[in-house]
Coordinates of C-alpha atoms in Angstrom, one line a residue:
M1 CA 64.8 107.5 108.9
G2 CA 61.6 105.0 109.7
F3 CA 58.4 104.9 109.0
D4 CA 55.6 103.4 111.4
T5 CA 52.1 103.0 111.1
Y6 CA 49.1 104.3 113.5
L7 CA 45.6 102.7 113.6
L8 CA 42.7 105.4 115.0
R9 CA 39.2 104.0 115.6
L10 CA 37.1 106.3 114.9
R11 CA 34.1 107.2 116.2
P12 CA 31.8 108.8 114.2
S13 CA 28.8 110.4 114.7
H14 CA 25.9 109.5 111.9
A15 CA 26.2 113.3 109.6
Q16 CA 29.6 111.9 109.4
K17 CA 29.5 108.1 108.6
R18 CA 26.7 109.0 106.6
M19 CA 29.9 112.1 105.1
L20 CA 32.4 109.4 104.8
N21 CA 30.3 106.9 103.1
R22 CA 29.3 109.1 99.9
I23 CA 33.7 109.5 99.8
M24 CA 33.4 106.0 99.7
D25 CA 30.4 105.5 97.5
L26 CA 32.3 108.1 94.8
C27 CA 35.2 106.7 95.1
C28 CA 33.9 103.4 93.8
E29 CA 32.2 105.0 90.7
V30 CA 35.6 106.7 89.7
F31 CA 37.0 103.6 89.7
N32 CA 34.4 101.3 88.3
Y33 CA 35.1 104.9 85.3
L34 CA 39.0 104.5 85.3
Q35 CA 38.4 100.3 85.0
D36 CA 36.4 100.8 81.7
C37 CA 38.0 103.3 80.5
Q38 CA 41.7 101.1 80.6
V39 CA 39.6 98.3 79.6
L40 CA 38.7 101.1 76.1
F41 CA 41.5 101.7 75.4
F42 CA 43.1 98.5 76.2
L43 CA 41.3 96.4 73.4
E44 CA 41.9 99.0 71.4
H45 CA 45.4 100.0 71.3
G46 CA 47.4 97.0 73.0
R47 CA 48.5 99.0 75.7
L48 CA 48.0 99.7 78.8
M49 CA 47.2 103.8 80.2
S50 CA 49.4 104.7 82.7
V51 CA 48.6 106.5 86.1
Y52 CA 49.2 109.9 84.4
E53 CA 47.1 109.8 81.6
L54 CA 44.3 108.2 84.3
N55 CA 45.0 110.9 85.4
A56 CA 43.6 113.4 82.8
L57 CA 41.1 111.9 83.0
L58 CA 39.8 113.0 86.0
P59 CA 39.8 117.0 85.6
P60 CA 37.1 116.7 82.2
L61 CA 34.9 114.0 84.7
K62 CA 34.8 116.4 87.6
K63 CA 34.3 119.3 85.5
Q64 CA 31.4 116.6 83.9
F65 CA 29.4 115.3 87.1
P66 CA 30.6 118.2 89.8
Q67 CA 29.9 116.2 93.3
Y68 CA 32.4 114.2 92.3
A69 CA 34.6 117.4 93.8
E70 CA 33.9 116.9 97.0
V71 CA 36.9 114.5 97.5
N72 CA 40.4 115.2 98.1
A73 CA 41.7 115.6 94.2
R74 CA 44.9 113.6 95.2
T75 CA 42.5 110.4 97.0
L76 CA 41.5 110.8 93.2
Q77 CA 45.0 111.0 91.9
N78 CA 45.1 107.6 94.2
I79 CA 42.4 105.7 92.8
S80 CA 44.2 106.0 89.5
T81 CA 46.7 103.9 91.2
R82 CA 44.8 101.1 92.0
V83 CA 43.0 101.6 88.2
Y84 CA 46.6 100.7 87.2
R85 CA 48.2 98.0 89.7
S86 CA 45.1 95.3 89.0
S87 CA 45.2 96.1 85.3
L88 CA 48.5 94.7 85.8
G89 CA 46.8 91.6 86.6
W90 CA 43.7 91.4 84.5
S91 CA 46.1 92.2 81.1
Q92 CA 48.1 89.1 81.0
L93 CA 47.1 86.4 78.7
Q94 CA 45.5 83.6 79.6
E95 CA 46.4 79.8 78.9
D96 CA 43.6 79.4 76.4
G97 CA 44.4 82.7 74.3
S98 CA 42.1 85.2 76.1
Y99 CA 42.0 87.9 79.0
R100 CA 40.5 87.7 81.8
L101 CA 37.8 91.3 82.4
P102 CA 37.6 92.7 84.9
R103 CA 34.0 93.2 86.3
H104 CA 33.1 96.5 88.1
R105 CA 33.1 97.2 91.7
R106 CA 29.8 97.4 93.8
K107 CA 30.1 99.8 96.2
S108 CA 29.9 97.6 99.7
R109 CA 33.5 96.0 98.2
M110 CA 35.1 99.3 98.5
R111 CA 36.7 99.2 101.7
S112 CA 39.2 101.8 102.2
F113 CA 40.2 106.0 100.5
V114 CA 43.7 107.8 100.7
F115 CA 44.8 110.9 102.1
S116 CA 48.5 110.9 99.7
C117 CA 49.6 114.2 101.5
S118 CA 49.9 115.6 105.0
E119 CA 48.1 118.6 103.9
D120 CA 45.2 116.4 103.8
F121 CA 44.7 115.6 107.2
S122 CA 45.2 117.1 110.2
I123 CA 45.5 115.4 114.1
C124 CA 44.5 118.0 116.9
G125 CA 43.6 115.8 119.8
N126 CA 41.8 113.0 119.7
H127 CA 40.5 114.3 116.8
I128 CA 41.4 114.1 113.0
H129 CA 40.0 117.0 110.4
F130 CA 40.7 115.5 106.7
S131 CA 39.9 118.2 103.9
K132 CA 36.8 119.0 102.1
M133 CA 35.7 119.1 105.7
K134 CA 34.0 122.2 107.6
E135 CA 36.6 123.5 109.9
D136 CA 35.4 123.0 112.1
D137 CA 33.5 119.6 111.5
R138 CA 36.8 117.0 113.4
I139 CA 35.7 113.1 113.5
R140 CA 36.2 111.9 117.9
F141 CA 39.5 108.6 117.5
K142 CA 40.8 106.3 120.0
C143 CA 44.5 105.7 120.3
N144 CA 46.8 104.3 122.6
Q145 CA 49.2 105.3 122.0
H146 CA 51.2 109.1 121.0
L147 CA 52.1 109.9 117.6
R148 CA 55.6 110.4 117.2
G149 CA 57.6 111.6 113.9
E150 CA 56.1 113.4 110.6
M151 CA 52.3 112.6 109.1
R152 CA 52.8 111.3 105.9
I153 CA 49.8 108.9 104.3
C154 CA 46.1 108.4 106.1
T155 CA 44.5 105.9 104.8
V156 CA 40.3 104.7 105.6
V157 CA 39.5 101.8 106.6
R158 CA 36.0 100.8 106.7
R159 CA 35.0 97.0 108.4
K160 CA 31.8 96.1 108.6
R161 CA 30.4 98.7 111.6
S162 CA 33.5 101.0 112.3
W163 CA 36.0 103.2 110.3
L164 CA 39.9 102.5 110.9
C165 CA 42.1 105.0 110.7
Y166 CA 45.2 104.0 109.0
V167 CA 48.4 106.8 109.4
G168 CA 51.9 106.5 108.5
C169 CA 54.1 108.8 110.4
E170 CA 57.9 108.8 109.6
A171 CA 60.7 109.5 112.7
P172 CA 64.1 108.6 113.4
D173 CA 64.7 104.6 113.4
K174 CA 64.3 104.3 117.4
A175 CA 67.3 102.4 118.7
V176 CA 66.4 99.0 119.8
Y177 CA 65.9 98.6 123.2
C178 CA 65.7 95.9 126.2
K179 CA 64.1 96.2 129.2
V180 CA 65.1 93.0 130.7
P181 CA 67.7 91.7 130.4
I182 CA 68.0 88.9 127.6
M183 CA 67.9 84.7 128.0
D184 CA 70.1 83.0 126.0
E185 CA 69.0 80.7 123.2
M186 CA 65.5 79.7 122.8
G187 CA 63.4 76.6 121.3
A188 CA 59.5 77.1 120.6
D189 CA 57.3 74.4 119.9
L190 CA 53.4 76.0 118.0
G191 CA 50.0 73.2 119.4
L192 CA 47.3 73.0 119.8
H193 CA 46.9 72.2 123.5
T194 CA 49.5 74.4 124.7
L195 CA 49.9 77.5 122.2
V196 CA 53.5 77.9 122.5
T197 CA 55.7 75.9 124.8
L198 CA 59.4 77.2 124.8
S199 CA 62.5 74.4 125.6
D200 CA 63.2 76.3 128.9
G201 CA 59.7 74.9 130.4
T202 CA 58.3 78.0 129.7
C203 CA 53.6 77.3 128.6
F204 CA 51.6 79.8 126.8
D205 CA 47.9 78.4 127.2
R206 CA 45.8 79.1 123.6
F207 CA 42.9 81.6 123.3
V208 CA 39.7 80.5 124.4
P209 CA 37.5 82.8 124.2
E210 CA 34.8 83.8 126.6
K211 CA 31.4 81.7 127.2
G212 CA 29.6 84.7 127.1
L213 CA 30.7 86.0 123.5
I214 CA 30.4 82.1 122.2
D215 CA 26.1 81.5 123.0
Q216 CA 25.4 85.0 120.9
M217 CA 28.0 84.2 118.1
K218 CA 25.7 81.2 118.6
Y219 CA 22.2 82.5 118.5
A220 CA 22.3 85.2 116.6
Q221 CA 23.8 82.1 114.3
K222 CA 20.4 80.3 115.1
R223 CA 18.3 83.5 114.1
L224 CA 20.2 84.5 111.2
S225 CA 19.6 80.9 110.7
E226 CA 15.8 80.9 110.3
C227 CA 15.0 84.2 109.2
K228 CA 14.1 84.1 105.3
E229 CA 15.2 85.4 101.9
D230 CA 12.9 88.7 102.3
D231 CA 13.1 88.8 106.2
P232 CA 13.6 92.8 106.9
A233 CA 14.8 91.1 109.8
R234 CA 18.0 89.0 108.2
E235 CA 19.7 92.3 107.6
K236 CA 19.8 92.9 111.4
W237 CA 21.6 90.0 112.3
I238 CA 23.5 90.4 109.2
H239 CA 25.3 92.3 111.6
I240 CA 24.6 90.7 115.1
L241 CA 26.6 88.1 114.0
R242 CA 29.5 90.8 111.9
N243 CA 29.5 92.7 115.2
K244 CA 30.4 89.4 117.8
H245 CA 33.2 88.0 114.7
E246 CA 35.4 91.5 115.0
R247 CA 35.0 91.1 118.8
L248 CA 36.9 87.8 119.2
A249 CA 38.7 88.8 116.5
N250 CA 40.1 91.8 118.2
Q251 CA 40.3 89.4 121.5
R252 CA 42.7 86.8 119.7
E253 CA 44.7 89.6 118.6
N254 CA 45.1 90.9 121.5
Y255 CA 46.6 87.6 123.7
L256 CA 48.5 87.1 120.1
R257 CA 50.8 90.2 121.2
H258 CA 50.2 90.0 125.2
V259 CA 53.2 86.6 123.7
A260 CA 54.8 87.8 121.0
R261 CA 56.1 91.2 123.1
Y262 CA 56.3 88.7 126.3
I263 CA 58.6 86.2 124.6
A264 CA 60.5 89.6 122.4
D265 CA 61.4 91.0 125.5
N266 CA 63.6 88.1 127.5
Y267 CA 64.9 86.5 124.7
G268 CA 68.1 87.0 122.3
M269 CA 66.8 84.3 120.3
L270 CA 63.8 82.4 119.0
A271 CA 64.1 79.8 116.4
I272 CA 60.4 78.5 116.3
E273 CA 58.5 75.6 113.6
D274 CA 58.3 77.1 109.5
I275 CA 54.8 76.4 110.1
S276 CA 52.8 76.2 106.7
V277 CA 48.6 76.0 107.8
V278 CA 47.6 75.7 104.8
D279 CA 49.2 72.3 103.9
L280 CA 48.0 71.2 107.2
V281 CA 44.5 72.4 107.1
H282 CA 43.7 70.5 104.1
D283 CA 45.4 67.5 105.1
E284 CA 42.8 64.7 105.8
E285 CA 44.2 62.8 107.9
L286 CA 43.9 66.9 110.1
R287 CA 40.6 66.8 108.9
G288 CA 38.7 67.5 112.5
L289 CA 41.9 69.8 113.9
R290 CA 40.3 72.1 111.3
R291 CA 38.7 74.3 113.7
S292 CA 42.2 74.4 116.5
Q293 CA 44.2 75.1 113.7
Y294 CA 41.7 78.0 112.8
N295 CA 40.8 79.6 116.2
A296 CA 45.0 78.8 117.2
S297 CA 46.4 81.6 114.6
W298 CA 50.0 80.7 114.4
G299 CA 50.1 82.7 111.4
N300 CA 49.1 85.3 112.9
L301 CA 51.9 84.7 116.0
V302 CA 54.5 84.3 114.1
R303 CA 53.9 88.0 112.1
L304 CA 53.7 89.7 115.5
L305 CA 56.4 88.4 116.6
Y306 CA 58.9 89.4 113.5
Q307 CA 57.0 92.9 114.5
A308 CA 58.1 92.7 118.6
A309 CA 61.6 91.5 117.3
K310 CA 62.9 94.5 114.9
S311 CA 62.3 96.7 118.6
T312 CA 64.1 94.6 120.8
G313 CA 66.4 93.1 118.5
T314 CA 65.5 89.5 119.5
E315 CA 66.5 86.8 116.7
I316 CA 64.5 84.8 114.8
L317 CA 64.5 81.5 113.3
P318 CA 62.7 79.8 111.4
V319 CA 63.0 75.6 111.2
D320 CA 61.5 72.6 109.4
P321 CA 59.2 71.2 111.6
F322 CA 58.9 67.7 110.2
C323 CA 59.4 65.0 113.1
T324 CA 60.0 67.7 116.1
S325 CA 58.1 65.4 117.8
Q326 CA 59.2 62.2 116.8
I327 CA 62.9 62.0 118.0
C328 CA 64.0 62.0 120.9
H329 CA 65.7 65.1 121.8
N330 CA 68.7 63.0 124.8
C331 CA 70.5 60.7 122.8
N332 CA 68.1 61.3 119.4
A333 CA 66.2 57.9 118.8
Y334 CA 62.5 57.8 116.9
V335 CA 59.7 57.1 119.3
R336 CA 56.2 57.4 117.4
K337 CA 53.8 59.3 118.6
D338 CA 50.3 59.7 117.9
L339 CA 48.4 63.6 119.1
S340 CA 47.1 62.1 121.9
V341 CA 50.1 61.2 123.6
R342 CA 50.8 64.2 125.8
V343 CA 54.2 62.7 127.3
H344 CA 57.4 61.8 125.6
R345 CA 58.5 58.9 126.8
C346 CA 62.2 58.0 124.9
W347 CA 62.6 53.1 124.8
N348 CA 66.0 53.9 124.1
C349 CA 67.5 56.2 127.6
G350 CA 64.6 56.6 129.4
L351 CA 63.6 60.0 129.2
V352 CA 60.5 60.8 130.4
M353 CA 59.4 64.4 129.2
D354 CA 56.3 66.2 127.6
R355 CA 56.2 66.3 124.2
D356 CA 56.1 70.1 123.0
R357 CA 59.0 70.4 125.1
N358 CA 61.1 67.7 124.3
A359 CA 59.4 68.7 120.6
A360 CA 61.2 72.9 121.4
F361 CA 64.8 71.2 121.8
N362 CA 64.3 69.1 119.0
V363 CA 63.8 72.4 117.3
L364 CA 66.4 75.3 119.4
K365 CA 68.8 71.9 118.1
L366 CA 67.7 72.8 114.4
A367 CA 68.8 75.9 114.5
A368 CA 71.5 75.6 116.4
G369 CA 73.3 73.0 114.1
C370 CA 73.8 70.6 116.5
A371 CA 73.1 67.2 118.0
A372 CA 73.0 68.4 122.1
S373 CA 74.6 71.6 124.1
D374 CA 75.9 72.7 127.6
M375 CA 72.5 74.4 126.9
I376 CA 70.2 72.4 126.2
R377 CA 71.4 70.0 128.7
K378 CA 71.5 72.2 131.4
Q379 CA 67.9 74.3 130.7
R380 CA 66.4 70.8 130.9
T381 CA 66.4 70.9 134.1
L382 CA 65.2 74.5 134.2
P383 CA 61.0 73.4 136.1
S384 CA 58.2 74.2 134.0
R385 CA 55.9 76.7 134.7
T386 CA 53.1 78.8 132.6
I387 CA 52.1 82.1 131.7
V388 CA 48.7 83.2 131.4
F389 CA 47.6 86.5 129.8
Q390 CA 43.4 87.6 130.7
H391 CA 41.8 89.3 127.4
T392 CA 39.6 91.9 128.4
G393 CA 36.5 92.2 126.0

């Protein structure tokens, strides 16, 4: 059996938003109450209360404060689990012999609650109904996929000014499919000039945000900087700027999913650079490229590649990227190049090639564990081509 998660974008009305926000606030209050009980019990007895002991505190709490009965019982029990997991971190003894006790969680920091049983929610068409809601009150949602399998769990997430819902479904294992005949092994080089360059010459352009969206973000940032701390308009421009950043992130995510799906559908094995983005960002020599590195989102692309490869059977092999751009794949000669040099010219064998494609060949060689092969020489003669995916606003 497999477990798939589907993303639903909720479209609640104003009354439904108030209802969801109230559930979130009540969950935050219960979280802080259970956390205080956990801290006091730990300081008195030297051990943590289990999840079952935390759950035993909920019935007296709901009897004393009837407003907590508005929240589903299993949702509150899930908060007990979250409190116990968080307590495993602060209960560890620090180097100075003390404990780092937690603080109260603000209501703005509480971003999700869970319906852990399929009886607590139901989906009919493009509407979802949660427990403790009116029978005829359903929240409209938008989803680009058809939900398959038996629904098990539902997580409602509050993100800035939008609401999301993640539904986990248990379904039989899907057979590995292939839309087109899969080609041979391929090496991939990640870069800033082009997002991905494959060893057969295929290139994927880097993600470029819409100019209008960038101008709107600059304008909102300028107006926000002009507002004083006590200005009522400051909160307005903060919300506008958050929406623009969320839209930009969604566009980038959509583009990277297209790239990952195309690669997974067309290649049987992909050797890719195992890049540590954290080390690159903190490298002082590459300090001027931090914004471009974050915008490229290599880590997100690799994550999406692994997800797409599960359904197509594509094998992903991470390779150490050290010196892949400086070595000639034809004769293994060391050819030192700066980042501004985009063409590889070997002083030993005379090979002239795009530096990213040369690096892709080296990545493939490292994955194969050999210096050269007939497949590499054959791919070197293939014409180069560039694929561009159009992203919508």
